[in-house]
Amino acid sequence: MPLLPFVRRDRAMRWAVGIGAGWLAAFVVLLVIAQIHPSTAIVDLPYLVPIVVAVGLSFAAAWKTSGRTRIAWVLFAVSNLLWLIGEVIWVFYTYVFQRGPPAVSVADFFYLSSYVLAVPAILVAIGSSGHLRHIRGLLDAGLLALGVGTIGWQVAIAPSLPHAPRLADAVAFAYPLFGVATVTLLAAVGLAGRHRLPAWAGLVGAGFAVAGVTDAVYAYTIAKQNIDSNWINIGWQVEAVLLGLGAVAAIRRPEPETRQRDRVRDLTAVPLVIAAMSAAGLILADRLDGGPITGGTLAILLALFAGVLARQLLIIRDRTRLATQLRAALREQERLAITDGLTGVYNRRFFQEMLRIEAERADRADSPLSVILLDLDEFKKVNDGYGHPAGDTVLAQIADRIRGSVRAADIVARYGGEEFGCLLPGVDEEVAIEIAEQIRQSIGRLEVAVGQGRSVKLTSSLGVATAGTRGGHSLDDPDGLVNEADSALYRAKATGRNRVVAAGMLVDPVYADPDLPIGLVWLADRIDAQISVHEHSTAVSRWSLLVAERLGLDMAALRRVGAAGRLHDIGKVMVADSVLRKALPLTAREWEDLRRHPDESARLLTELGGRPDLAAVAAAHHEWFDGTGYPRGLAGAQIPIEARVIAVTDAWAAMLADRPFAPTLTVDEARVEIERGRGTQFDPAVADAFLALVTAGMIGALAEPARA
């Protein structure tokens, strides 16, 4: 936490700051009094007070904190204790021997030992906040320390050194040396640190920074020998107060905070400018002496040059890494901008952009372009019954199925909600319909687990539109191509779902015959739901149209076969449910009731639907090609061609369905049955056309509605 907000919020810290500031003011007053009435007792004894307090608070902080913070405060506490011992020895010399300590004394040992522990304590404190991880910042601090130390040495200290240094001189100059090391570490925090220091570390750092400057000034006074050093004591008093305040802050808020700085100031120019000033100062100082540049000067210049060069290399490395991260972030941002986050396929915006691009490319290359729009049937039941997370799981797996059914060059997108779109460059209408059918069958086979042993199966409706081919949509209007696919999708949904409808093609009875009675369509769906969980009349209608198209029947026959296939079983409404769902063999009376349903279908189509043209087809869909069928025993060409087509597709749908009175067959088993009935139950030409469609993958298994 920043220091000022911490002080404002914490009452104990406000009191501690007030007491510390009051003590410093009082000490200044004592110094003034000592100048008027010279007496060491006026200053020396009070001088120990804040140091004693700092030692006590440091040990308290070591007791209250934990982890690396405790280790740092243990070192600080011992360092401050050694400092206090040195000061007590100094006072002992002053008052017991009535003179100051010798040039080199035991007090110096404790003073310097205090510094020896302070440096690792600072390292631990900085390390606990993660500030020593940035090499460039440490290099900046090193350049800063070397440059400032060099300038200070040349300007202030070197001119005052005796020609033959003594041990006392070495001890005296050890203090500013430790001060430079301390300031260097603190500069590393400022230049390398990318986190905010906790309040206690900031106070301790400030205290040692003041101590380093004070020691340097003290060394300068020793070198000059004629400067009054009493006022320098204020610096060490400030150090003691700041160390005490740091201990209070650590006690009040022991855990270090290492939050990322909102803004990191770029101090790149600071060490470079200081290094340049240092080099110029060294060269100028040597030239003023009238002699050549010395070896020491050259060594320092080389160190400064190497540091600056290393720093520039680090800057290049950092900028390269930053540029790489930025490029990666931009690529990820672009990916997220064009991708649906739930399913992993492209989003609608990207689909529309690629549609325009591929339309222009197809126009230039004179090649086709197809669009498939897909909508999951009754998907709302999944969300309502199992929750939206289950719905999300279903959508993700559906997207995987769609991607697995198209080419790598095709574009799959989530178009909205449970709707998906496929963009197929270079694909004509026939192939697009085959791909759409493969997608429909793949989704129909998918069973998605939704938790707790439950699963769902879904069907899908697909609309196909193609541009760039004869009779197809114009490539000049790509949005219109999507509208045509959407219209085809709507027709697929409106005619019973779970089907593929292509724009402009006669593939569904409602589109082929707009006068088809909607009430009878509803009745057909209700009967199908009573008999089996699988689709029936919708599949018969869809497959009958494909067979009729393959046989080359005219438009009128196509309309009749599609519509009659949709409504061929509505007469079963007159048959009891117990008969329709009976698993045991039927009695003679029950067979008689069941075999009346073709005539009942014809009657309903005539009387309620006003469609006698469809009645003849519905009445004959159970007639056999060899004349052994029912209800009238028609044979061969006596049976309408539309009824012969429906006879095959109706038998195929019945064999694949899960019905109580007959076992479910596989596709291969059902194929064998169609081949066995060729020429007896089924028209051979119709059976051959149907089996060819099965081989081509245009006719497959039945679909089920969503279920648990």
XYZ file of C-alpha atoms in Angstrom:
708
model
C 0.000 0.000 0.000
C 1.346 3.512 -0.767
C 2.656 5.253 2.344
C 0.441 8.336 2.497
C -2.896 6.467 2.162
C -1.652 3.971 4.753
C -0.761 6.754 7.207
C -4.128 8.446 6.674
C -6.049 5.223 7.310
C -4.049 3.845 10.253
C -4.338 5.709 13.546
C -1.226 4.112 15.108
C 0.860 5.170 12.107
C -0.429 8.732 12.374
C 0.680 8.832 16.015
C 4.065 7.292 15.167
C 4.694 9.802 12.371
C 3.701 12.661 14.653
C 6.008 11.499 17.454
C 8.906 10.970 15.025
C 8.500 14.418 13.481
C 8.249 15.955 16.969
C 11.427 14.237 18.096
C 13.387 15.474 15.063
C 12.223 19.022 15.741
C 13.260 18.681 19.393
C 16.677 17.328 18.393
C 17.263 20.322 16.122
C 16.485 22.563 19.105
C 19.038 20.633 21.206
C 21.677 21.155 18.511
C 21.008 24.883 18.559
C 21.320 24.918 22.363
C 24.583 22.949 22.146
C 25.965 25.601 19.790
C 25.136 28.334 22.327
C 26.201 26.389 25.429
C 28.806 23.845 24.276
C 28.136 20.526 26.000
C 28.244 17.002 24.531
C 25.719 15.703 27.064
C 23.004 17.921 25.613
C 23.226 16.046 22.280
C 24.910 12.662 22.861
C 22.486 11.164 25.381
C 19.254 12.202 23.599
C 20.910 11.002 20.378
C 20.520 7.403 21.611
C 16.750 7.647 22.216
C 15.378 7.028 18.664
C 18.003 4.311 18.081
C 16.861 2.452 21.213
C 13.242 2.819 20.109
C 14.098 1.600 16.583
C 15.847 -1.498 18.030
C 12.812 -2.361 20.197
C 10.341 -1.849 17.354
C 12.544 -3.892 14.975
C 12.484 -6.901 17.301
C 8.708 -6.473 17.669
C 8.335 -6.462 13.875
C 10.447 -9.620 13.637
C 8.098 -11.253 16.181
C 4.859 -10.174 14.488
C 5.699 -10.841 10.837
C 6.221 -14.116 8.960
C 7.990 -15.615 5.971
C 10.630 -13.601 4.124
C 9.392 -10.444 5.828
C 10.283 -11.932 9.233
C 13.759 -12.914 7.996
C 14.320 -9.354 6.776
C 13.225 -7.874 10.096
C 15.377 -10.278 12.110
C 18.368 -9.009 10.122
C 17.243 -5.392 10.516
C 16.776 -5.878 14.257
C 20.268 -7.328 14.731
C 21.739 -4.630 12.458
C 20.088 -1.887 14.514
C 21.239 -3.540 17.742
C 24.859 -3.528 16.507
C 24.432 0.115 15.580
C 23.159 0.870 19.101
C 26.068 -1.015 20.671
C 28.515 1.035 18.619
C 26.817 4.256 19.712
C 26.898 3.179 23.394
C 30.626 2.472 23.111
C 31.090 5.915 21.584
C 29.232 7.521 24.505
C 31.231 5.387 26.954
C 34.491 6.776 25.563
C 33.105 10.290 25.747
C 31.893 10.224 29.365
C 34.175 7.665 31.051
C 37.474 8.653 29.429
C 36.413 12.279 28.970
C 37.510 12.072 25.311
C 36.270 10.667 22.092
C 37.137 7.124 20.887
C 40.404 6.504 19.056
C 40.627 6.773 15.271
C 39.973 3.026 14.992
C 37.920 1.558 17.874
C 35.600 -1.275 18.820
C 32.720 1.058 17.989
C 33.798 1.004 14.328
C 33.567 -2.792 14.352
C 29.932 -2.668 15.474
C 29.092 0.165 13.087
C 30.511 -1.692 10.105
C 28.979 -4.997 11.253
C 25.645 -3.211 11.302
C 26.125 -2.326 7.634
C 27.231 -5.883 6.806
C 23.831 -7.152 8.049
C 21.848 -4.249 6.594
C 22.838 -5.044 3.007
C 21.469 -8.662 3.024
C 18.436 -7.456 4.994
C 17.668 -5.031 2.168
C 18.190 -7.830 -0.364
C 15.717 -10.060 1.484
C 13.220 -7.206 1.809
C 13.452 -6.384 -1.886
C 13.368 -10.064 -2.856
C 10.200 -10.657 -0.830
C 8.503 -8.091 -3.015
C 9.860 -9.461 -6.285
C 12.040 -6.462 -7.200
C 15.327 -8.151 -8.072
C 14.012 -10.079 -11.096
C 14.777 -7.415 -13.675
C 18.393 -7.452 -14.848
C 18.070 -4.228 -16.771
C 17.053 -2.349 -13.639
C 19.976 -3.750 -11.679
C 22.316 -2.738 -14.486
C 20.814 0.754 -14.416
C 21.410 0.875 -10.683
C 25.002 -0.296 -11.129
C 25.692 2.364 -13.747
C 24.046 4.941 -11.532
C 26.107 3.931 -8.496
C 29.362 3.737 -10.457
C 28.741 7.073 -12.129
C 27.667 8.935 -8.979
C 30.439 7.327 -6.926
C 33.024 8.233 -9.549
C 31.883 11.861 -9.714
C 31.745 12.115 -5.920
C 35.188 10.596 -5.553
C 36.781 12.898 -8.124
C 35.080 16.072 -6.929
C 34.829 15.688 -3.147
C 37.031 12.927 -1.735
C 40.073 12.249 -3.923
C 41.467 15.801 -3.624
C 41.410 15.526 0.211
C 43.035 12.116 0.575
C 46.501 12.025 2.184
C 49.354 10.765 0.035
C 49.976 7.871 2.475
C 46.569 6.563 3.657
C 46.417 5.097 7.170
C 44.140 2.378 8.678
C 41.983 5.104 10.145
C 41.466 6.562 6.679
C 40.445 3.156 5.323
C 37.926 2.710 8.147
C 36.568 6.195 7.663
C 36.035 5.619 3.952
C 34.443 2.181 4.531
C 31.332 4.009 5.759
C 30.590 5.821 2.483
C 31.468 2.613 0.647
C 28.667 0.768 2.457
C 26.478 3.799 1.908
C 27.077 3.580 -1.870
C 26.238 -0.158 -1.801
C 23.028 0.562 0.097
C 21.993 3.369 -2.242
C 22.776 1.096 -5.204
C 20.360 -1.540 -3.930
C 17.692 1.063 -3.329
C 18.274 2.472 -6.813
C 17.697 -1.061 -8.108
C 14.272 -0.960 -6.481
C 13.440 2.302 -8.166
C 14.793 1.390 -11.606
C 14.183 -2.374 -11.731
C 11.076 -2.595 -9.596
C 7.801 -3.153 -11.401
C 5.796 -3.697 -8.260
C 4.820 -1.349 -5.497
C 6.863 -1.721 -2.341
C 4.941 -2.322 0.876
C 4.862 0.714 3.163
C 7.399 -0.719 5.629
C 9.950 -1.446 2.876
C 9.592 2.082 1.524
C 10.264 3.582 4.969
C 13.252 1.318 5.629
C 14.644 2.079 2.171
C 14.296 5.798 2.777
C 16.070 5.417 6.118
C 19.075 3.648 4.629
C 19.191 6.083 1.718
C 19.464 8.946 4.239
C 22.149 6.978 6.108
C 24.171 6.450 2.915
C 24.106 10.145 2.057
C 24.934 11.062 5.669
C 27.922 8.685 5.745
C 29.230 10.169 2.497
C 28.955 13.691 3.917
C 30.650 12.510 7.136
C 33.564 11.070 5.139
C 33.857 14.382 3.335
C 34.054 16.287 6.648
C 36.792 13.935 7.846
C 38.756 14.586 4.676
C 38.386 18.359 5.051
C 39.078 18.213 8.842
C 37.855 21.767 9.436
C 34.088 21.348 9.052
C 31.745 21.103 12.067
C 30.142 17.632 11.891
C 27.591 18.029 14.722
C 24.781 18.864 12.344
C 25.389 15.612 10.456
C 23.822 13.814 13.444
C 20.431 14.941 12.137
C 20.838 12.499 9.215
C 21.322 9.494 11.525
C 18.446 10.648 13.684
C 16.233 10.723 10.584
C 17.469 7.205 9.778
C 16.527 5.935 13.253
C 13.070 7.542 13.045
C 12.404 6.075 9.586
C 13.540 2.614 10.684
C 11.221 2.846 13.689
C 8.316 3.926 11.481
C 9.094 1.030 9.092
C 8.863 -1.402 12.001
C 5.505 0.074 13.075
C 4.232 -0.240 9.482
C 5.365 -3.878 9.320
C 3.594 -4.619 12.615
C 0.391 -2.918 11.498
C 0.443 -4.460 8.001
C 2.805 -7.446 8.050
C 2.078 -8.988 4.633
C 3.999 -7.381 1.755
C 1.911 -6.138 -1.131
C 3.355 -6.610 -4.597
C 0.678 -5.238 -6.832
C 1.670 -4.369 -10.390
C 2.235 -0.691 -10.906
C -0.368 0.958 -13.067
C 2.353 2.854 -14.913
C 6.074 2.134 -14.959
C 8.083 5.249 -15.657
C 10.779 4.881 -18.281
C 14.046 6.010 -16.689
C 16.199 4.867 -19.599
C 17.991 8.205 -19.988
C 18.983 8.610 -16.307
C 21.820 6.020 -16.075
C 23.026 6.855 -19.588
C 23.309 10.574 -18.816
C 25.054 9.906 -15.505
C 27.441 7.423 -17.145
C 28.316 10.006 -19.812
C 28.841 12.700 -17.155
C 31.041 10.332 -15.157
C 33.213 9.504 -18.158
C 33.587 13.165 -19.077
C 34.377 14.054 -15.447
C 37.063 11.371 -15.188
C 38.768 12.465 -18.373
C 38.558 16.147 -17.397
C 39.960 15.475 -13.911
C 42.938 13.587 -15.296
C 43.626 16.271 -17.871
C 43.497 19.000 -15.227
C 46.198 17.141 -13.297
C 48.410 17.620 -16.362
C 49.160 13.946 -16.777
C 47.980 11.149 -19.038
C 44.781 9.218 -18.415
C 45.554 6.724 -15.654
C 44.869 2.972 -15.683
C 42.188 3.370 -13.000
C 40.414 5.930 -15.113
C 40.559 3.644 -18.148
C 39.191 0.739 -16.108
C 36.236 2.816 -14.914
C 35.620 4.132 -18.432
C 35.638 0.576 -19.802
C 33.225 -0.527 -17.062
C 30.888 2.346 -17.887
C 31.081 1.583 -21.616
C 30.461 -2.147 -21.048
C 27.514 -1.358 -18.804
C 25.961 1.000 -21.345
C 26.500 -1.560 -24.142
C 24.993 -4.377 -22.068
C 22.055 -2.173 -21.232
C 21.379 -1.397 -24.886
C 21.479 -5.118 -25.687
C 18.965 -5.746 -22.922
C 16.731 -2.989 -24.285
C 16.843 -4.612 -27.738
C 16.019 -7.989 -26.195
C 13.129 -6.548 -24.186
C 11.722 -4.722 -27.185
C 12.015 -7.845 -29.349
C 10.218 -9.897 -26.712
C 7.577 -7.198 -26.350
C 7.064 -7.074 -30.124
C 6.715 -10.870 -30.229
C 4.173 -10.810 -27.407
C 2.317 -7.981 -29.120
C 2.153 -9.898 -32.408
C 0.920 -12.990 -30.582
C -1.689 -10.927 -28.755
C -2.843 -9.370 -32.023
C -3.103 -12.803 -33.666
C -5.111 -14.082 -30.713
C -7.315 -10.994 -30.825
C -7.915 -11.530 -34.537
C -8.743 -15.189 -33.910
C -11.202 -14.298 -31.183
C -12.752 -11.644 -33.429
C -13.639 -14.219 -36.119
C -14.290 -17.292 -33.949
C -17.317 -18.350 -31.945
C -16.089 -18.821 -28.394
C -18.431 -21.723 -27.575
C -18.097 -24.015 -30.571
C -14.694 -23.044 -31.971
C -16.046 -22.551 -35.512
C -16.129 -19.178 -37.252
C -18.698 -16.557 -36.337
C -21.394 -15.035 -38.517
C -19.442 -11.872 -39.351
C -16.507 -13.845 -40.730
C -18.897 -16.103 -42.676
C -20.478 -13.082 -44.355
C -17.091 -11.549 -45.188
C -15.819 -14.807 -46.690
C -19.097 -15.226 -48.610
C -18.433 -11.994 -50.505
C -14.777 -12.918 -51.104
C -15.603 -16.435 -52.347
C -18.437 -15.102 -54.535
C -16.015 -12.754 -56.312
C -13.458 -15.558 -56.672
C -16.070 -17.969 -58.047
C -17.274 -15.321 -60.512
C -13.734 -14.798 -61.827
C -13.077 -18.553 -62.068
C -16.560 -19.341 -63.438
C -17.001 -21.974 -60.710
C -20.002 -22.783 -58.462
C -20.452 -21.710 -54.855
C -22.853 -23.411 -52.452
C -24.218 -22.436 -49.057
C -25.753 -24.765 -46.462
C -27.741 -23.415 -43.528
C -28.496 -25.855 -40.720
C -30.849 -25.569 -37.776
C -31.189 -28.089 -34.937
C -34.731 -29.393 -34.558
C -36.470 -28.650 -31.249
C -33.225 -27.581 -29.611
C -35.173 -25.509 -27.082
C -36.242 -28.752 -25.415
C -32.607 -29.469 -24.572
C -32.102 -26.105 -22.860
C -35.445 -26.325 -21.060
C -35.030 -29.947 -20.002
C -31.348 -30.145 -19.139
C -30.167 -26.530 -18.753
C -28.076 -24.207 -20.868
C -24.714 -25.848 -19.968
C -26.020 -29.083 -21.499
C -27.169 -27.113 -24.532
C -23.697 -25.613 -24.875
C -22.168 -29.101 -24.794
C -24.544 -30.253 -27.522
C -23.721 -27.251 -29.718
C -19.976 -27.826 -29.374
C -20.273 -31.490 -30.404
C -22.645 -30.665 -33.258
C -20.053 -28.199 -34.555
C -17.427 -30.971 -34.480
C -19.741 -33.258 -36.477
C -20.299 -30.576 -39.104
C -16.564 -29.906 -39.453
C -15.966 -33.622 -39.843
C -18.450 -33.815 -42.729
C -16.978 -31.053 -44.925
C -13.631 -30.404 -46.581
C -10.784 -28.574 -44.888
C -11.216 -25.700 -47.362
C -14.897 -25.257 -46.522
C -15.962 -22.659 -43.968
C -18.171 -23.668 -41.048
C -19.678 -20.926 -38.893
C -22.154 -20.582 -36.093
C -24.778 -18.434 -37.747
C -26.813 -17.733 -34.621
C -28.213 -19.689 -31.673
C -28.557 -23.313 -32.796
C -28.084 -22.412 -36.473
C -24.896 -23.124 -38.431
C -23.711 -22.185 -41.906
C -21.364 -23.926 -44.346
C -19.683 -22.153 -47.261
C -18.605 -24.602 -49.983
C -16.411 -23.034 -52.706
C -16.330 -24.906 -56.005
C -19.206 -27.230 -55.032
C -22.236 -27.591 -57.293
C -25.796 -28.234 -56.184
C -25.742 -32.021 -56.423
C -22.603 -32.399 -54.342
C -23.819 -29.774 -51.853
C -27.019 -31.781 -51.312
C -24.953 -34.939 -50.727
C -22.762 -33.105 -48.198
C -25.850 -31.727 -46.460
C -27.323 -35.228 -46.269
C -24.080 -36.549 -44.785
C -24.215 -33.799 -42.165
C -27.852 -34.618 -41.367
C -27.129 -38.322 -40.939
C -23.988 -37.664 -38.863
C -25.933 -35.432 -36.474
C -28.753 -37.986 -36.306
C -26.288 -40.646 -35.150
C -24.768 -38.424 -32.467
C -25.702 -39.082 -28.859
C -24.490 -36.401 -26.428
C -24.086 -37.108 -22.706
C -25.616 -34.360 -20.565
C -24.695 -35.646 -17.115
C -25.969 -38.185 -14.579
C -26.270 -40.960 -17.124
C -28.541 -38.950 -19.410
C -28.031 -38.231 -23.098
C -29.834 -36.541 -25.956
C -30.156 -37.189 -29.682
C -31.143 -34.465 -32.100
C -32.136 -34.126 -35.704
C -31.410 -31.228 -38.022
C -33.018 -29.430 -40.946
C -30.829 -28.094 -43.740
C -31.320 -25.660 -46.591
C -29.019 -25.631 -49.636
C -28.524 -22.912 -52.250
C -26.037 -22.797 -55.125
C -24.813 -19.946 -57.323
C -22.680 -19.848 -60.453
C -24.281 -22.766 -62.285
C -26.912 -22.899 -65.010
C -30.248 -22.166 -63.403
C -28.589 -21.296 -60.104
C -28.455 -18.035 -58.198
C -26.325 -15.167 -59.465
C -22.899 -14.668 -57.888
C -23.478 -10.902 -58.015
C -25.808 -11.168 -55.014
C -24.157 -13.328 -52.302
C -26.616 -12.130 -49.656
C -29.453 -13.348 -51.867
C -27.783 -16.760 -51.970
C -27.968 -16.946 -48.179
C -31.609 -15.842 -48.304
C -32.397 -18.697 -50.691
C -30.672 -21.194 -48.383
C -32.615 -19.735 -45.477
C -35.892 -20.131 -47.381
C -35.010 -23.734 -48.159
C -34.225 -24.289 -44.477
C -37.600 -22.830 -43.541
C -39.342 -25.242 -45.903
C -37.395 -28.140 -44.389
C -38.601 -27.119 -40.928
C -42.177 -26.595 -42.116
C -42.452 -30.000 -43.780
C -41.587 -32.140 -40.802
C -37.942 -31.307 -40.019
C -34.953 -33.680 -40.250
C -34.497 -33.230 -43.984
C -32.434 -31.499 -46.642
C -34.182 -29.029 -48.938
C -32.442 -27.331 -51.852
C -33.542 -23.982 -53.236
C -35.332 -24.278 -56.569
C -35.654 -28.070 -56.423
C -38.771 -30.168 -56.011
C -37.799 -32.074 -52.901
C -40.640 -31.619 -50.435
C -44.406 -31.989 -50.702
C -45.409 -28.643 -49.241
C -43.239 -26.764 -51.734
C -44.368 -29.065 -54.548
C -48.022 -28.855 -53.607
C -49.014 -25.751 -51.645
C -52.631 -26.994 -51.398
C -51.684 -29.954 -49.197
C -54.128 -29.945 -46.218
C -52.204 -28.807 -43.151
C -54.693 -30.520 -40.828
C -53.986 -33.885 -42.442
C -50.224 -33.242 -42.152
C -50.715 -32.709 -38.421
C -52.725 -35.949 -38.262
C -49.927 -37.865 -40.016
C -47.362 -36.616 -37.498
C -49.601 -37.590 -34.583
C -50.018 -41.138 -35.891
C -46.267 -41.490 -36.407
C -45.615 -40.373 -32.805
C -48.073 -42.964 -31.471
C -46.454 -45.864 -33.306
C -42.715 -45.183 -32.892
C -40.148 -42.751 -31.607
C -38.693 -42.585 -35.120
C -39.863 -40.444 -37.994
C -41.954 -42.196 -40.634
C -44.166 -40.219 -43.021
C -41.588 -37.413 -43.374
C -38.916 -39.947 -44.307
C -41.255 -41.784 -46.726
C -42.108 -38.491 -48.455
C -38.455 -37.416 -48.671
C -37.188 -40.732 -49.976
C -40.130 -41.169 -52.388
C -39.276 -37.859 -54.033
C -35.641 -38.919 -54.474
C -36.692 -42.231 -56.032
C -39.248 -40.569 -58.301
C -36.653 -38.050 -59.476
C -34.229 -40.883 -60.212
C -36.929 -42.683 -62.208
C -37.459 -39.505 -64.243
C -41.143 -39.030 -63.400
C -42.835 -35.838 -64.555
C -43.676 -32.848 -62.354
C -47.232 -33.951 -61.659
C -46.105 -37.389 -60.524
C -43.446 -35.836 -58.330
C -46.053 -33.702 -56.607
C -48.344 -36.675 -56.064
C -45.650 -38.996 -54.744
C -44.323 -36.406 -52.286
C -47.742 -35.428 -50.967
C -49.119 -38.985 -50.853
C -45.999 -40.230 -49.107
C -46.572 -37.639 -46.403
C -50.232 -38.637 -45.880
C -50.367 -42.312 -46.857
C -50.960 -43.591 -43.308
C -53.559 -41.099 -42.027
C -56.230 -43.820 -42.254
C -54.636 -45.485 -39.222
C -56.489 -42.943 -37.138
C -59.473 -45.300 -37.491
C -57.441 -48.229 -36.084
C -57.349 -48.724 -32.314
C -54.110 -47.761 -30.569
C -54.029 -51.218 -28.957
C -53.767 -52.740 -32.412
C -51.142 -50.304 -33.684
C -48.850 -50.917 -30.708
C -49.588 -54.620 -30.125
C -46.449 -56.724 -29.748
C -48.178 -60.141 -29.965
C -49.467 -61.615 -33.256
C -52.675 -59.965 -34.430
C -55.986 -61.795 -34.510
C -57.942 -62.177 -37.743
C -60.266 -59.345 -36.706
C -57.334 -57.079 -35.840
C -55.716 -57.818 -39.234
C -58.963 -56.939 -40.912
C -59.069 -53.580 -39.088
C -55.441 -52.819 -39.910
C -55.822 -53.652 -43.602
C -58.646 -51.131 -43.926
C -56.313 -48.167 -43.295
C -55.350 -47.610 -46.999
C -59.042 -47.211 -47.886
C -59.530 -44.980 -44.825
C -56.581 -42.825 -45.927
C -58.147 -42.472 -49.384
C -61.508 -41.567 -47.844
C -60.028 -38.871 -45.607
C -58.043 -37.414 -48.511
C -61.182 -37.233 -50.604
C -63.733 -36.117 -48.034
C -61.644 -33.906 -45.721
C -58.754 -32.897 -47.951
C -60.518 -32.654 -51.290
C -57.643 -34.497 -52.953
C -58.986 -37.506 -54.884
C -55.766 -37.490 -56.950
C -53.851 -38.480 -53.840
C -56.525 -40.874 -52.666
C -55.767 -43.402 -55.440
C -52.085 -43.447 -54.487
C -52.726 -43.829 -50.743
C -55.257 -46.607 -51.370
C -52.700 -48.687 -53.322
C -49.499 -48.290 -51.297
C -49.865 -51.803 -49.780
C -50.538 -53.537 -53.100
C -47.822 -55.997 -54.150
C -46.267 -56.094 -57.596
C -47.230 -59.776 -57.956
C -50.878 -59.083 -57.027
C -50.867 -60.620 -53.515
C -51.149 -57.356 -51.617
C -54.160 -55.532 -50.180
C -56.818 -54.151 -50.186
C -57.734 -54.975 -53.832
C -55.037 -57.328 -55.070
C -53.793 -55.060 -57.846
C -50.672 -56.124 -59.741
C -47.961 -54.659 -61.984
C -48.984 -51.593 -63.947
C -52.448 -51.649 -62.312
C -50.752 -50.102 -59.271
C -50.057 -46.357 -59.703
C -46.330 -45.712 -60.093
C -46.456 -43.334 -57.134
C -47.900 -46.129 -54.965
C -45.171 -48.537 -56.140
C -42.542 -45.993 -55.048
C -44.195 -45.465 -51.658
C -44.445 -49.239 -51.157
C -40.627 -49.505 -51.156
C -39.887 -46.437 -49.021
C -42.699 -47.294 -46.562
C -41.318 -50.827 -46.104
C -37.771 -49.452 -45.614
C -38.930 -46.979 -42.955
C -40.946 -49.680 -41.174
C -38.016 -52.106 -41.087
C -35.642 -49.514 -39.588
C -38.127 -48.218 -36.983
C -38.413 -49.361 -33.378
C -41.938 -50.870 -33.363
C -43.496 -53.235 -30.815
C -44.744 -55.766 -33.363
C -41.520 -56.146 -35.381
C -37.780 -56.195 -34.605
C -35.595 -53.305 -35.793
C -33.343 -54.203 -38.720
C -29.997 -52.752 -39.654
C -29.505 -51.001 -42.983
C -27.791 -54.068 -44.402
C -30.571 -56.365 -43.196
C -33.225 -54.061 -44.614
C -31.373 -53.985 -47.934
C -31.498 -57.787 -48.087
C -35.264 -57.675 -47.523
C -35.782 -55.164 -50.351
C -33.709 -57.347 -52.675
C -35.722 -60.416 -51.624
C -39.010 -58.632 -52.377
C -37.851 -57.467 -55.805
C -40.387 -58.694 -58.390
C -42.844 -59.993 -55.791
C -43.659 -57.245 -53.292
C -41.830 -54.450 -55.099
C -41.563 -53.183 -58.656
C -38.023 -54.260 -59.778
C -37.292 -50.887 -61.425
C -38.374 -48.994 -58.320
C -36.414 -51.322 -56.029
C -33.265 -50.904 -58.151
C -33.565 -47.094 -58.131
C -34.093 -47.099 -54.377
C -31.108 -49.374 -53.668
C -28.901 -47.219 -55.910
C -29.772 -44.220 -53.731
C -28.954 -46.229 -50.617
C -25.565 -47.124 -52.100
C -24.927 -43.453 -52.903
C -25.598 -42.511 -49.278
C -28.702 -40.483 -50.098
C -30.932 -42.748 -48.017
C -29.916 -43.904 -44.584
C -31.189 -44.531 -41.085
C -34.184 -42.879 -39.493
C -33.803 -40.022 -37.034
C -35.208 -39.718 -33.552
C -36.446 -36.620 -31.731
C -34.553 -35.277 -28.710
C -34.783 -37.771 -25.876
C -33.276 -38.498 -22.468
